[in-house]
């Protein structure tokens, strides 16, 4: 818990650096920030490859809000899937229970929320084709204030627990 | 004062011998008591050690006969697997999170075991035959780059193995159509004798799981 602010700060600064390299964010963020106080950036978006016939997938990422007002993730869309939902995973009693998040996901100002295996994920429902290792696909997430924010999702091997550098500390909650 | 000492010495000289004998007798009694205590401790200790055997009676209730279908359409039963330890996990291919994580970790642990890694089988049972055909399961397990026996069966066949392994699962509808499956996330480590040896919990560290797997193939 004590390292959380530090982690958030690290993620945020990383996000800002990455944001500077990302043309999509460059054009979008200033508008969002000025109009609403929310400045959303999505980094480290990845998904596991899927097999033919496996028509759902999960996407994981860090959503950072560098603005001065909190925001909420309400949903999303992707050309690779029929529907995009926000899901949680509960492991109480040793039983895996995946549920759609009842309310929009809060992204507090000056903070970031990490979607990772074992917790929250973006659920891609009705995949139109298998997600292939090393490919990328676009994902648009919709926020109450920031509006639509684009992300490129990297497809990792099914054995991946996240892109390199994202794995540290990800094992235990 | 000074003359009292020789007096005392003289008087106590024979008594001292007596004291010495008493002390020896005391010592012997103490030894007897100590040995007795040690014996009791050993018995208690023995009883403590037999406590896991009581758990073994629970373990005895896990596992048993089943018949399922492999990706190539062949039947795989408990008899097919007999003689080699196996790690068995229940899930479904459209589980985006816990199932791939669990199977990946098993694959990684197997790799860390070197040649011992091939001394146990990894078995994945899909609880979703409505969606997962044996061929689907074959394509799914092939992604893990390690041999995994992917199985499923009819509802009746699944009911048998789910009961045998005390697995909980339930189909739950999701918004926008379709369903997800709540299911037990533990990995059962079954010995070559087909009996439960231990369970890998989803939350435990890789080293703890590795120790269990090493014990499984001993
Ligand atoms: Cu999900």
Tab-separated table of C-alpha atoms and ligand atoms in Angstrom:
chain	number	residue	atom	x	y	z
A	1	UNK	CA	0.000	0.000	0.000
A	2	UNK	CA	2.776	2.408	0.899
A	3	UNK	CA	4.439	2.020	-2.477
A	4	UNK	CA	1.215	2.740	-4.295
A	5	UNK	CA	1.663	6.527	-4.572
A	6	UNK	CA	5.177	5.922	-5.788
A	7	UNK	CA	3.995	3.367	-8.323
A	8	UNK	CA	1.240	5.664	-9.508
A	9	UNK	CA	3.726	8.468	-9.875
A	10	UNK	CA	6.073	6.172	-11.781
A	11	UNK	CA	3.287	4.951	-14.022
A	12	UNK	CA	2.089	8.494	-14.549
A	13	UNK	CA	5.485	9.842	-15.483
A	14	UNK	CA	5.969	6.849	-17.772
A	15	UNK	CA	2.555	7.501	-19.230
A	16	UNK	CA	3.388	11.148	-19.896
A	17	UNK	CA	6.637	10.168	-21.594
A	18	UNK	CA	4.870	7.574	-23.708
A	19	UNK	CA	2.039	10.013	-24.389
A	20	UNK	CA	4.541	12.410	-25.879
A	21	UNK	CA	5.505	9.775	-28.433
A	22	UNK	CA	1.942	8.914	-29.284
A	23	UNK	CA	0.394	11.115	-31.931
A	24	UNK	CA	-3.146	9.980	-31.099
A	25	UNK	CA	-2.734	11.160	-27.518
A	26	UNK	CA	-0.992	14.372	-28.532
A	27	UNK	CA	-3.941	15.553	-30.550
A	28	UNK	CA	-6.537	14.331	-28.076
A	29	UNK	CA	-5.210	15.044	-24.612
A	30	UNK	CA	-4.929	18.861	-24.703
A	31	UNK	CA	-8.552	19.150	-25.807
A	32	UNK	CA	-9.738	16.783	-23.080
A	33	UNK	CA	-7.634	18.454	-20.433
A	34	UNK	CA	-8.794	21.975	-21.227
A	35	UNK	CA	-12.437	21.135	-21.597
A	36	UNK	CA	-12.970	18.732	-18.726
A	37	UNK	CA	-9.935	18.547	-16.451
A	38	UNK	CA	-9.588	14.863	-17.323
A	39	UNK	CA	-6.513	13.786	-19.212
A	40	UNK	CA	-6.649	10.084	-19.952
A	41	UNK	CA	-3.808	8.025	-21.382
A	42	UNK	CA	-3.835	4.295	-21.982
A	43	UNK	CA	-0.488	2.493	-21.893
A	44	UNK	CA	0.830	-1.038	-21.999
A	45	UNK	CA	-2.341	-2.393	-23.586
A	46	UNK	CA	-2.022	-6.098	-24.298
A	47	UNK	CA	-4.132	-9.126	-24.913
A	48	UNK	CA	-3.529	-12.834	-24.993
A	49	UNK	CA	-3.603	-14.661	-28.303
A	50	UNK	CA	-6.700	-16.767	-28.863
A	51	UNK	CA	-7.277	-20.073	-30.605
A	52	UNK	CA	-9.671	-20.561	-33.456
A	53	UNK	CA	-13.105	-21.113	-31.958
A	54	UNK	CA	-12.235	-19.194	-28.810
A	55	UNK	CA	-14.474	-16.210	-29.460
A	56	UNK	CA	-13.710	-14.091	-26.401
A	57	UNK	CA	-10.545	-12.406	-25.208
A	58	UNK	CA	-9.352	-10.215	-22.389
A	59	UNK	CA	-7.357	-7.015	-22.739
A	60	UNK	CA	-5.219	-5.499	-19.988
A	61	UNK	CA	-3.650	-2.049	-19.668
A	62	UNK	CA	-2.925	0.915	-17.457
A	63	UNK	CA	-5.358	3.809	-17.623
A	64	UNK	CA	-3.877	6.997	-16.228
A	65	UNK	CA	-5.591	10.283	-15.576
A	66	UNK	CA	-3.041	13.105	-15.485
A	67	UNK	CA	-5.763	15.727	-15.288
A	68	UNK	CA	-7.245	17.576	-12.349
A	69	UNK	CA	-10.701	15.984	-12.432
A	70	UNK	CA	-11.646	12.362	-11.974
A	71	UNK	CA	-13.135	10.465	-14.889
A	72	UNK	CA	-15.036	7.260	-15.436
A	73	UNK	CA	-14.634	4.522	-18.025
A	74	UNK	CA	-18.070	3.665	-19.352
A	75	UNK	CA	-17.369	1.221	-22.177
A	76	UNK	CA	-15.631	0.754	-25.462
A	77	UNK	CA	-15.541	-0.741	-28.907
A	78	UNK	CA	-13.140	-2.580	-31.160
A	79	UNK	CA	-13.357	-3.697	-34.763
A	80	UNK	CA	-12.164	-7.170	-33.700
A	81	UNK	CA	-15.130	-7.856	-31.401
A	82	UNK	CA	-18.908	-7.578	-31.344
A	83	UNK	CA	-18.899	-5.982	-27.916
A	84	UNK	CA	-16.480	-4.600	-25.348
A	85	UNK	CA	-17.258	-4.871	-21.641
A	86	UNK	CA	-15.458	-4.117	-18.387
A	87	UNK	CA	-15.142	-7.248	-16.267
A	88	UNK	CA	-13.949	-8.111	-12.802
A	89	UNK	CA	-12.702	-11.448	-11.552
A	90	UNK	CA	-13.491	-12.623	-8.051
A	91	UNK	CA	-11.620	-15.627	-6.615
A	92	UNK	CA	-13.432	-15.961	-3.297
A	93	UNK	CA	-13.514	-19.512	-1.960
A	94	UNK	CA	-11.147	-20.707	-4.681
A	95	UNK	CA	-13.855	-20.256	-7.307
A	96	UNK	CA	-13.295	-18.051	-10.357
A	97	UNK	CA	-16.239	-15.764	-10.950
A	98	UNK	CA	-16.088	-13.291	-13.816
A	99	UNK	CA	-18.660	-10.502	-13.820
A	100	UNK	CA	-19.405	-7.412	-15.818
A	101	UNK	CA	-18.614	-4.325	-13.753
A	102	UNK	CA	-21.925	-2.890	-12.548
A	103	UNK	CA	-20.845	0.768	-12.549
A	104	UNK	CA	-18.449	2.740	-14.723
A	105	UNK	CA	-14.828	2.388	-13.604
A	106	UNK	CA	-13.465	5.385	-11.678
A	107	UNK	CA	-10.177	6.833	-12.891
A	108	UNK	CA	-9.296	9.361	-10.173
A	109	UNK	CA	-7.469	12.577	-11.045
A	110	UNK	CA	-3.689	12.305	-10.868
A	111	UNK	CA	-3.925	8.546	-10.557
A	112	UNK	CA	-3.969	5.407	-12.635
A	113	UNK	CA	-5.880	2.150	-12.679
A	114	UNK	CA	-4.196	-1.037	-13.791
A	115	UNK	CA	-6.201	-3.718	-15.538
A	116	UNK	CA	-4.336	-6.976	-15.122
A	117	UNK	CA	-4.917	-10.744	-14.933
A	118	UNK	CA	-6.702	-11.752	-11.770
A	119	UNK	CA	-8.483	-8.421	-11.445
A	120	UNK	CA	-10.104	-6.105	-13.930
A	121	UNK	CA	-10.017	-6.654	-17.661
A	122	UNK	CA	-11.573	-5.379	-20.837
A	123	UNK	CA	-13.614	-8.272	-22.168
A	124	UNK	CA	-13.792	-8.655	-25.922
A	125	UNK	CA	-17.042	-10.464	-26.623
A	126	UNK	CA	-17.661	-12.198	-29.916
A	127	UNK	CA	-14.194	-12.045	-31.483
A	128	UNK	CA	-14.528	-11.930	-35.266
A	129	UNK	CA	-11.254	-13.756	-35.774
A	130	UNK	CA	-8.550	-15.222	-33.548
A	131	UNK	CA	-6.093	-12.749	-32.001
A	132	UNK	CA	-2.688	-13.681	-33.377
A	133	UNK	CA	0.569	-13.444	-31.463
A	134	UNK	CA	2.553	-10.208	-32.124
A	135	UNK	CA	-0.289	-8.530	-34.001
A	136	UNK	CA	-1.966	-5.382	-32.729
A	137	UNK	CA	-5.558	-4.240	-32.886
A	138	UNK	CA	-7.283	-0.955	-32.124
A	139	UNK	CA	-9.450	-0.502	-29.043
A	140	UNK	CA	-11.474	2.592	-28.263
A	141	UNK	CA	-12.408	3.194	-24.656
A	142	UNK	CA	-15.080	5.722	-23.788
A	143	UNK	CA	-14.799	8.003	-20.777
A	144	UNK	CA	-17.468	10.274	-19.336
A	145	UNK	CA	-15.323	13.400	-19.615
A	146	UNK	CA	-12.404	12.568	-21.885
A	147	UNK	CA	-14.654	10.945	-24.452
A	148	UNK	CA	-13.197	8.332	-26.772
A	149	UNK	CA	-9.550	7.402	-26.219
A	150	UNK	CA	-7.760	5.139	-28.679
A	151	UNK	CA	-5.325	2.400	-27.758
A	152	UNK	CA	-3.307	-0.105	-29.739
A	153	UNK	CA	-3.502	-3.503	-28.121
A	154	UNK	CA	-0.523	-5.799	-28.564
A	155	UNK	CA	-1.326	-9.489	-28.784
A	156	UNK	CA	1.007	-11.472	-26.550
A	157	UNK	CA	1.532	-15.247	-26.340
A	158	UNK	CA	-1.146	-16.979	-24.281
A	159	UNK	CA	1.502	-17.711	-21.649
A	160	UNK	CA	2.206	-14.009	-21.141
A	161	UNK	CA	1.347	-12.299	-17.886
A	162	UNK	CA	1.995	-8.907	-19.402
A	163	UNK	CA	4.555	-7.034	-21.450
A	164	UNK	CA	8.101	-7.018	-20.079
A	165	UNK	CA	8.472	-4.722	-17.112
A	166	UNK	CA	4.779	-4.919	-16.300
A	167	UNK	CA	5.167	-8.300	-14.651
A	168	UNK	CA	7.087	-7.219	-11.561
A	169	UNK	CA	4.856	-7.429	-8.523
A	170	UNK	CA	1.958	-8.528	-10.619
A	171	UNK	CA	1.923	-11.982	-9.134
A	172	UNK	CA	0.488	-11.180	-5.727
A	173	UNK	CA	-2.162	-8.674	-4.813
B	1	UNK	CA	33.282	-20.912	63.997
B	2	UNK	CA	36.400	-22.466	62.639
B	3	UNK	CA	36.131	-25.648	64.767
B	4	UNK	CA	32.567	-26.212	63.725
B	5	UNK	CA	33.612	-26.971	60.174
B	6	UNK	CA	35.683	-30.071	60.929
B	7	UNK	CA	32.838	-31.153	63.227
B	8	UNK	CA	30.334	-30.769	60.508
B	9	UNK	CA	32.603	-32.458	58.050
B	10	UNK	CA	33.093	-35.372	60.407
B	11	UNK	CA	29.409	-35.704	61.071
B	12	UNK	CA	28.401	-35.327	57.475
B	13	UNK	CA	31.013	-37.576	55.986
B	14	UNK	CA	28.865	-40.722	56.171
B	15	UNK	CA	25.731	-38.689	55.560
B	16	UNK	CA	27.310	-37.296	52.455
B	17	UNK	CA	27.725	-40.777	51.123
B	18	UNK	CA	24.073	-41.305	51.851
B	19	UNK	CA	23.264	-38.039	50.140
B	20	UNK	CA	25.341	-39.212	47.224
B	21	UNK	CA	23.329	-42.414	47.004
B	22	UNK	CA	20.090	-40.459	47.360
B	23	UNK	CA	21.251	-38.141	44.642
B	24	UNK	CA	22.071	-41.117	42.434
B	25	UNK	CA	18.670	-42.634	43.172
B	26	UNK	CA	17.026	-39.253	42.452
B	27	UNK	CA	19.020	-39.054	39.252
B	28	UNK	CA	17.915	-42.503	38.230
B	29	UNK	CA	14.289	-41.678	38.985
B	30	UNK	CA	14.643	-38.466	37.028
B	31	UNK	CA	16.117	-40.474	34.187
B	32	UNK	CA	13.158	-42.860	34.343
B	33	UNK	CA	10.726	-39.942	34.324
B	34	UNK	CA	12.622	-38.300	31.500
B	35	UNK	CA	12.713	-41.475	29.435
B	36	UNK	CA	9.007	-41.926	30.156
B	37	UNK	CA	8.335	-38.360	29.066
B	38	UNK	CA	10.393	-38.885	25.928
B	39	UNK	CA	8.484	-42.057	25.203
B	40	UNK	CA	5.173	-40.232	25.662
B	41	UNK	CA	6.438	-37.409	23.486
B	42	UNK	CA	7.426	-39.901	20.839
B	43	UNK	CA	3.956	-41.419	20.967
B	44	UNK	CA	2.313	-37.980	20.797
B	45	UNK	CA	4.732	-36.998	18.074
B	46	UNK	CA	3.781	-40.157	16.242
B	47	UNK	CA	0.128	-39.270	16.580
B	48	UNK	CA	0.792	-35.806	15.257
B	49	UNK	CA	2.576	-37.309	12.283
B	50	UNK	CA	-0.370	-39.538	11.607
B	51	UNK	CA	-2.664	-36.471	11.382
B	52	UNK	CA	-1.969	-36.051	7.634
B	53	UNK	CA	-3.221	-39.598	7.233
B	54	UNK	CA	-6.585	-38.309	8.398
B	55	UNK	CA	-6.378	-35.750	5.624
B	56	UNK	CA	-5.475	-38.615	3.333
B	57	UNK	CA	-8.906	-40.056	4.038
B	58	UNK	CA	-10.316	-36.825	2.568
B	59	UNK	CA	-7.811	-37.058	-0.277
B	60	UNK	CA	-9.075	-40.571	-0.886
B	61	UNK	CA	-12.439	-39.101	-1.819
B	62	UNK	CA	-10.865	-37.032	-4.626
B	63	UNK	CA	-10.410	-38.669	-8.000
B	64	UNK	CA	-11.819	-41.879	-9.367
B	65	UNK	CA	-13.230	-43.234	-12.579
B	66	UNK	CA	-14.074	-40.941	-15.482
B	67	UNK	CA	-14.186	-41.082	-19.252
B	68	UNK	CA	-13.787	-38.016	-21.445
B	69	UNK	CA	-12.925	-37.215	-25.055
B	70	UNK	CA	-9.544	-36.048	-26.358
B	71	UNK	CA	-9.109	-33.579	-29.265
B	72	UNK	CA	-8.551	-36.477	-31.695
B	73	UNK	CA	-11.855	-37.997	-30.651
B	74	UNK	CA	-10.344	-40.837	-28.638
B	75	UNK	CA	-11.593	-41.685	-25.170
B	76	UNK	CA	-9.370	-40.812	-22.211
B	77	UNK	CA	-10.202	-42.300	-18.830
B	78	UNK	CA	-8.622	-42.460	-15.403
B	79	UNK	CA	-7.190	-45.788	-16.595
B	80	UNK	CA	-5.510	-44.065	-19.552
B	81	UNK	CA	-3.779	-41.682	-17.142
B	82	UNK	CA	-2.957	-44.309	-14.502
B	83	UNK	CA	0.696	-44.940	-13.694
B	84	UNK	CA	1.875	-41.357	-14.176
B	85	UNK	CA	1.208	-38.380	-11.932
B	86	UNK	CA	-0.938	-35.624	-13.385
B	87	UNK	CA	-1.966	-32.060	-12.648
B	88	UNK	CA	-5.625	-31.564	-13.516
B	89	UNK	CA	-7.408	-28.240	-13.930
B	90	UNK	CA	-10.994	-27.437	-14.861
B	91	UNK	CA	-12.093	-24.411	-16.893
B	92	UNK	CA	-13.267	-23.322	-20.327
B	93	UNK	CA	-11.477	-21.949	-23.371
B	94	UNK	CA	-13.334	-18.628	-23.338
B	95	UNK	CA	-12.131	-17.893	-19.795
B	96	UNK	CA	-9.906	-14.889	-20.623
B	97	UNK	CA	-7.941	-14.659	-17.439
B	98	UNK	CA	-7.664	-17.340	-14.780
B	99	UNK	CA	-7.541	-20.387	-17.070
B	100	UNK	CA	-4.696	-19.193	-19.315
B	101	UNK	CA	-2.831	-17.859	-16.272
B	102	UNK	CA	-3.101	-21.193	-14.468
B	103	UNK	CA	-2.114	-23.284	-17.491
B	104	UNK	CA	0.755	-20.886	-18.283
B	105	UNK	CA	2.097	-21.168	-14.768
B	106	UNK	CA	1.958	-24.958	-14.953
B	107	UNK	CA	3.804	-24.802	-18.272
B	108	UNK	CA	6.464	-22.502	-16.774
B	109	UNK	CA	6.861	-24.660	-13.661
B	110	UNK	CA	7.248	-27.732	-15.840
B	111	UNK	CA	10.015	-25.943	-17.715
B	112	UNK	CA	11.776	-25.039	-14.456
B	113	UNK	CA	11.747	-28.729	-13.487
B	114	UNK	CA	13.923	-29.668	-16.440
B	115	UNK	CA	13.739	-33.356	-17.310
B	116	UNK	CA	11.476	-33.996	-14.290
B	117	UNK	CA	8.927	-31.782	-16.013
B	118	UNK	CA	7.997	-34.599	-18.349
B	119	UNK	CA	7.275	-36.941	-15.437
B	120	UNK	CA	3.762	-35.593	-14.957
B	121	UNK	CA	0.918	-34.872	-17.331
B	122	UNK	CA	-1.047	-31.640	-17.470
B	123	UNK	CA	-4.759	-32.241	-17.978
B	124	UNK	CA	-7.232	-29.492	-18.836
B	125	UNK	CA	-10.925	-30.338	-18.646
B	126	UNK	CA	-13.329	-27.962	-20.344
B	127	UNK	CA	-16.572	-27.531	-18.433
B	128	UNK	CA	-18.127	-25.936	-21.520
B	129	UNK	CA	-18.909	-28.734	-24.011
B	130	UNK	CA	-21.750	-26.600	-25.352
B	131	UNK	CA	-19.128	-24.287	-26.857
B	132	UNK	CA	-15.817	-26.160	-26.688
B	133	UNK	CA	-15.615	-29.053	-29.100
B	134	UNK	CA	-12.730	-31.498	-28.567
B	135	UNK	CA	-11.042	-29.894	-31.629
B	136	UNK	CA	-11.449	-26.397	-30.089
B	137	UNK	CA	-9.804	-27.631	-26.921
B	138	UNK	CA	-6.970	-29.171	-28.918
B	139	UNK	CA	-6.260	-25.858	-30.666
B	140	UNK	CA	-6.483	-24.021	-27.350
B	141	UNK	CA	-4.055	-26.210	-25.401
B	142	UNK	CA	-1.632	-26.223	-28.351
B	143	UNK	CA	-1.006	-22.496	-27.738
B	144	UNK	CA	0.805	-23.230	-24.483
B	145	UNK	CA	3.872	-24.757	-26.189
B	146	UNK	CA	3.917	-27.730	-23.825
B	147	UNK	CA	1.974	-30.995	-24.008
B	148	UNK	CA	-1.409	-30.535	-22.342
B	149	UNK	CA	-4.123	-33.163	-22.503
B	150	UNK	CA	-7.295	-31.214	-23.309
B	151	UNK	CA	-10.507	-33.059	-22.536
B	152	UNK	CA	-14.227	-32.594	-22.376
B	153	UNK	CA	-17.276	-34.814	-22.483
B	154	UNK	CA	-21.016	-35.031	-22.418
B	155	UNK	CA	-22.882	-33.453	-19.537
B	156	UNK	CA	-23.164	-36.897	-17.957
B	157	UNK	CA	-19.436	-37.576	-18.341
B	158	UNK	CA	-18.589	-34.147	-16.905
B	159	UNK	CA	-20.988	-34.708	-14.009
B	160	UNK	CA	-19.023	-37.835	-13.138
B	161	UNK	CA	-15.565	-36.226	-13.085
B	162	UNK	CA	-16.787	-33.025	-11.450
B	163	UNK	CA	-18.279	-35.075	-8.633
B	164	UNK	CA	-15.140	-37.205	-8.368
B	165	UNK	CA	-12.923	-34.114	-8.014
B	166	UNK	CA	-15.325	-32.016	-5.909
B	167	UNK	CA	-15.300	-29.318	-8.566
B	168	UNK	CA	-17.841	-26.541	-8.408
B	169	UNK	CA	-19.052	-25.012	-11.635
B	170	UNK	CA	-22.051	-23.072	-12.766
B	171	UNK	CA	-23.089	-21.382	-15.972
B	172	UNK	CA	-23.936	-17.730	-15.441
B	173	UNK	CA	-25.598	-15.614	-18.144
B	174	UNK	CA	-23.800	-12.424	-19.218
B	175	UNK	CA	-25.317	-9.220	-20.530
B	176	UNK	CA	-25.676	-9.178	-24.284
B	177	UNK	CA	-26.205	-12.917	-24.526
B	178	UNK	CA	-24.005	-15.869	-23.838
B	179	UNK	CA	-22.694	-17.038	-20.516
B	180	UNK	CA	-19.622	-17.349	-18.391
B	181	UNK	CA	-18.746	-20.266	-16.138
B	182	UNK	CA	-17.945	-19.905	-12.466
B	183	UNK	CA	-15.577	-22.693	-11.575
B	184	UNK	CA	-13.147	-24.060	-9.025
B	185	UNK	CA	-9.725	-22.628	-9.837
B	186	UNK	CA	-7.537	-25.132	-7.971
B	187	UNK	CA	-5.101	-27.484	-9.674
B	188	UNK	CA	-5.326	-31.025	-8.323
B	189	UNK	CA	-2.028	-32.893	-8.191
B	190	UNK	CA	-2.772	-36.584	-8.554
B	191	UNK	CA	-0.164	-39.244	-7.853
B	192	UNK	CA	0.653	-42.148	-10.135
B	193	UNK	CA	-1.771	-44.171	-7.966
B	194	UNK	CA	-4.579	-41.830	-8.997
B	195	UNK	CA	-4.849	-40.377	-5.489
B	196	UNK	CA	-4.823	-36.707	-4.608
B	197	UNK	CA	-1.403	-35.668	-3.343
B	198	UNK	CA	-1.859	-31.936	-3.008
B	199	UNK	CA	-3.600	-28.927	-4.451
B	200	UNK	CA	-2.101	-25.832	-6.069
B	201	UNK	CA	-4.007	-22.799	-4.959
B	202	UNK	CA	-4.418	-19.935	-7.391
B	203	UNK	CA	-2.897	-17.447	-4.958
B	204	UNK	CA	0.194	-19.334	-3.882
B	205	UNK	CA	3.672	-18.387	-5.058
B	206	UNK	CA	5.495	-20.172	-7.867
B	207	UNK	CA	8.093	-21.646	-5.485
B	208	UNK	CA	5.432	-23.278	-3.311
B	209	UNK	CA	3.816	-24.791	-6.400
B	210	UNK	CA	7.187	-25.929	-7.699
B	211	UNK	CA	7.913	-27.758	-4.432
B	212	UNK	CA	4.567	-29.568	-4.738
B	213	UNK	CA	5.266	-30.584	-8.318
B	214	UNK	CA	8.740	-31.832	-7.412
B	215	UNK	CA	7.183	-33.944	-4.667
B	216	UNK	CA	4.589	-35.215	-7.141
B	217	UNK	CA	7.213	-36.697	-9.457
B	218	UNK	CA	9.471	-38.058	-6.677
C	1	LIG	CU1	-14.301	-11.269	-18.757
